[in-house]
CSV table of C-alpha atoms in Angstrom, one decimal:
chain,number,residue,atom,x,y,z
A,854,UNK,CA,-47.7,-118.4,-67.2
A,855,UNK,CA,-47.2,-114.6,-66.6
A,856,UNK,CA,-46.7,-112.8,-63.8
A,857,UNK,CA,-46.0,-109.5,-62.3
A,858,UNK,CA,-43.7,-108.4,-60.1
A,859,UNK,CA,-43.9,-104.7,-58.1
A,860,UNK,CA,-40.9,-103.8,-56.3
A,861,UNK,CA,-41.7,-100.5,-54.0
A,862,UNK,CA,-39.6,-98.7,-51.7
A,863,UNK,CA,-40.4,-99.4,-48.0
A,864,UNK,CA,-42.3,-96.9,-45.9
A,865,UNK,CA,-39.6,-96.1,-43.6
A,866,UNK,CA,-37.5,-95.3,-46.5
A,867,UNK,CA,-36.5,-92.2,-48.0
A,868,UNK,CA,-37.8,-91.9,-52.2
A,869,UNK,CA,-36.1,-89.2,-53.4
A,870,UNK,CA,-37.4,-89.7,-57.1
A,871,UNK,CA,-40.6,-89.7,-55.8
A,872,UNK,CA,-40.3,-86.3,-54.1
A,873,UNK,CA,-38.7,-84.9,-56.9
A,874,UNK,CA,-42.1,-86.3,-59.3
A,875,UNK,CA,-44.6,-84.8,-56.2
A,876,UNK,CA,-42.9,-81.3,-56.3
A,877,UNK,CA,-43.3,-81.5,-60.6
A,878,UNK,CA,-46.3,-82.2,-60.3
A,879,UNK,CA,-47.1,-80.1,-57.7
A,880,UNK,CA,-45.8,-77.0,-60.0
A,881,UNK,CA,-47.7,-78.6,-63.4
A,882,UNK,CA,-51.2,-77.8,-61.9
A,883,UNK,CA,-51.9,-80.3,-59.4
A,884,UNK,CA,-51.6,-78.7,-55.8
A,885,UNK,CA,-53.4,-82.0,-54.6
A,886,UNK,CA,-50.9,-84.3,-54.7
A,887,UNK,CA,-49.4,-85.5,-51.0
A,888,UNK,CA,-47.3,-87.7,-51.7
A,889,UNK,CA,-45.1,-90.2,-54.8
A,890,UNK,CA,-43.8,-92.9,-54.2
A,891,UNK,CA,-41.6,-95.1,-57.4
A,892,UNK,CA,-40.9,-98.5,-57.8
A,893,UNK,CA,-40.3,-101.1,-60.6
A,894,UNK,CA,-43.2,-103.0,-62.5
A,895,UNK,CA,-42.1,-106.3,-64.0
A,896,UNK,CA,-43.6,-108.6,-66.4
A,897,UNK,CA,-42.3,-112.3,-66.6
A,898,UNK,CA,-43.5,-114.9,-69.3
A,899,UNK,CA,-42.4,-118.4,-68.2
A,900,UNK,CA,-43.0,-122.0,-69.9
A,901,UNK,CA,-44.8,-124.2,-67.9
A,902,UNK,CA,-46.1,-124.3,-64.6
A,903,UNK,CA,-44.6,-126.9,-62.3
A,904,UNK,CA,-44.6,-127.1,-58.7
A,905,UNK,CA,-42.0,-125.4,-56.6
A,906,UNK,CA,-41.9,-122.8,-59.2
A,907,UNK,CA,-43.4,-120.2,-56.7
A,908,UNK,CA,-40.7,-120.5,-54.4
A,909,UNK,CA,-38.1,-120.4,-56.7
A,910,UNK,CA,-39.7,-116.7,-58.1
A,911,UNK,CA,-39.9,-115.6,-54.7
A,912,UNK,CA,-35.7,-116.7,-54.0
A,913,UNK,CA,-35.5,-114.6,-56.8
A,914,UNK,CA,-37.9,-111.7,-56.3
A,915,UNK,CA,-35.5,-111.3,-52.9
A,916,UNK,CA,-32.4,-111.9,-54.1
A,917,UNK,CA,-32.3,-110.4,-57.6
A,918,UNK,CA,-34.9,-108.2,-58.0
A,919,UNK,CA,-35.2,-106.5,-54.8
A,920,UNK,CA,-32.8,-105.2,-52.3
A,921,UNK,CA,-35.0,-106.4,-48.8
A,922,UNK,CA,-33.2,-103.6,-46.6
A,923,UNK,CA,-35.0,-101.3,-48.4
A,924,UNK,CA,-37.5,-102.5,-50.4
A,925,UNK,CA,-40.4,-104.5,-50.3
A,926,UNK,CA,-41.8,-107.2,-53.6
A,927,UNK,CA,-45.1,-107.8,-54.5
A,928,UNK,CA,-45.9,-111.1,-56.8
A,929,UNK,CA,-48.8,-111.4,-58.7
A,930,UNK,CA,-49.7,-114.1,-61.2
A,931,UNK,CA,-51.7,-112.5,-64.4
A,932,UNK,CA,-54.4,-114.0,-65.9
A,933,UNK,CA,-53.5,-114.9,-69.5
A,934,UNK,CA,-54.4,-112.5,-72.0
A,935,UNK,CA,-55.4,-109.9,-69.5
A,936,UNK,CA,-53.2,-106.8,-68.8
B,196,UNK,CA,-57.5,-90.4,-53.1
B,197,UNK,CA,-55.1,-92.9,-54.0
B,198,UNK,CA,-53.9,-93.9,-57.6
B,199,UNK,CA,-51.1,-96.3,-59.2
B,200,UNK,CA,-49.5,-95.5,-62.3
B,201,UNK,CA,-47.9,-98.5,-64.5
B,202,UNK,CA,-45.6,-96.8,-67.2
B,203,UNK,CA,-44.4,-99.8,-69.6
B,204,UNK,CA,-42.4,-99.9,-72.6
B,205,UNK,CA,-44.3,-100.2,-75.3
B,206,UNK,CA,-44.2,-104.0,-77.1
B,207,UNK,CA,-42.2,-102.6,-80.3
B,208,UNK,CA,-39.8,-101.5,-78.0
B,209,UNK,CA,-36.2,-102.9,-77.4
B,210,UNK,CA,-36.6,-103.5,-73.3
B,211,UNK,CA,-32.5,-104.4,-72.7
B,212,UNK,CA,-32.8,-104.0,-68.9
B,213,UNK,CA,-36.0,-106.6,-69.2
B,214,UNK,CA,-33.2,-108.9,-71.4
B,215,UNK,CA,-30.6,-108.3,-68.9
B,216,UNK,CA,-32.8,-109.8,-66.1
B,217,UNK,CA,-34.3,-112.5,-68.2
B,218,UNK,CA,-30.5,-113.5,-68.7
B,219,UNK,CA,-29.8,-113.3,-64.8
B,220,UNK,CA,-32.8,-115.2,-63.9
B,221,UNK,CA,-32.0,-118.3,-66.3
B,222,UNK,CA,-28.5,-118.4,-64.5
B,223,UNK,CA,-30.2,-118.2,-61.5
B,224,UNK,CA,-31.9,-121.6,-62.3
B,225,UNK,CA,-35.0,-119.9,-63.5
B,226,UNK,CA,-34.4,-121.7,-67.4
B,227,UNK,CA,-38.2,-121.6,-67.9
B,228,UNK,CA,-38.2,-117.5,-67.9
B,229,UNK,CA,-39.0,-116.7,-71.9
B,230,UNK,CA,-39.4,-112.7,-71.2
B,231,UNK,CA,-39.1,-109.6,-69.0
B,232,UNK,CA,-40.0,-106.2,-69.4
B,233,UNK,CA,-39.8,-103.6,-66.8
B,234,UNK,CA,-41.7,-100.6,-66.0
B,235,UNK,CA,-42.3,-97.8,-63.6
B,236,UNK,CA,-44.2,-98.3,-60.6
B,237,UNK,CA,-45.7,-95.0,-59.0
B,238,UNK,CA,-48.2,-95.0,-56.0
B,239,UNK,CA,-50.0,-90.9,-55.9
B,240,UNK,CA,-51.5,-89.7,-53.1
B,241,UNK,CA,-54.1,-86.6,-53.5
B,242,UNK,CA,-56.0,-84.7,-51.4
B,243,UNK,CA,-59.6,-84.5,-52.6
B,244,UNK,CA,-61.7,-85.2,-55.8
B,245,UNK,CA,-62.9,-83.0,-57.8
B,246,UNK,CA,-64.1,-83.4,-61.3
B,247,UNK,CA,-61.7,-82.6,-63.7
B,248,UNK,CA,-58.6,-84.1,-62.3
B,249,UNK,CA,-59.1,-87.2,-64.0
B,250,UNK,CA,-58.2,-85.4,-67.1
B,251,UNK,CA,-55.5,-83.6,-65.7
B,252,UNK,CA,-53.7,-86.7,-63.8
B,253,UNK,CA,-54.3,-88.4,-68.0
B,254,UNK,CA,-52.2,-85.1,-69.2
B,255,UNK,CA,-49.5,-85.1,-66.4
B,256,UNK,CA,-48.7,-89.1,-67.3
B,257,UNK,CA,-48.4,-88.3,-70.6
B,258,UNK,CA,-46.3,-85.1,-70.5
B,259,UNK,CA,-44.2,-86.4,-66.9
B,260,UNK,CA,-44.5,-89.6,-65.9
B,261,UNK,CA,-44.1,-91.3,-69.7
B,262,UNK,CA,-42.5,-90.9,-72.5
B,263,UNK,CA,-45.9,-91.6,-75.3
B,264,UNK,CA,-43.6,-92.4,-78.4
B,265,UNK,CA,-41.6,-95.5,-76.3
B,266,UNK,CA,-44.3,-96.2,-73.1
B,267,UNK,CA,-47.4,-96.9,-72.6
B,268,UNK,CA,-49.0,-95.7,-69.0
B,269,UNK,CA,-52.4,-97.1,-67.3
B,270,UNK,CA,-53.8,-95.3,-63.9
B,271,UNK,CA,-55.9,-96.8,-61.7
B,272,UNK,CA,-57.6,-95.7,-59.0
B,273,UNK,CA,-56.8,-97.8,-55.6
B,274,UNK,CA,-59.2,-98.7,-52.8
B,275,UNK,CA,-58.9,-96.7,-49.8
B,276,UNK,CA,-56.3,-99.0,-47.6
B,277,UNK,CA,-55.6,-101.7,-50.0
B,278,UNK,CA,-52.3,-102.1,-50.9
């Protein structure tokens, strides 16, 4: 089983890094761009699939992976063999 | 326009952050987790669409936004208020 897990800053929350990657791109040729935000991408392989599992990822997602003040988690199972 | 950009480690690659959570979730009674690998996450709004910028957005992930000889990058374009 594989999943994906995308931890983004919330709206209401200052991205600093993100500004900083608008402005460089802003001065490597692309005027266009309004706005970057950053977050984390994460790829989990597990064994097995039993029930009660998704619960127990999204315990985690909250209290390991994300900080829920300020960010918000996105989880996504993968199909297997895709990207 | 919106776009996401997912920069990865490349599979070769030594990922000890990816290790260090892998580690944190099996204490966290998560034993089933086998691996993690951790990414970059970026969400890019532009104003506009004009041909071209395909190829320049390709140019800035490779020369900002990833590192080619350790990451791997893919961009995708999102729908219009999906998340």
């Amino acid at each position: 089983m594989k999943l994906k897990v995308i931890v983004t800053p919330k709206a209401a929350v200052l991205d600093p890094q993100g500004a900083a990657v608008r402005d460089a791109m802003q001065h490597l040729g692309m005027p266009e761009v309004r706005s970057v935000r950053i977050g984390k991408y994460l790829e989990i392989e597990l064994d097995g699939d039993e029930p009660g599992m998704e619960s127990r990822l999204h315990r985690i997602c909250r209290d390991l992976l994300s900080n829920p003040v300020i960010e918000d988690y996105e989880l996504k199972t993968m199909s297997e063999g895709g990207a």
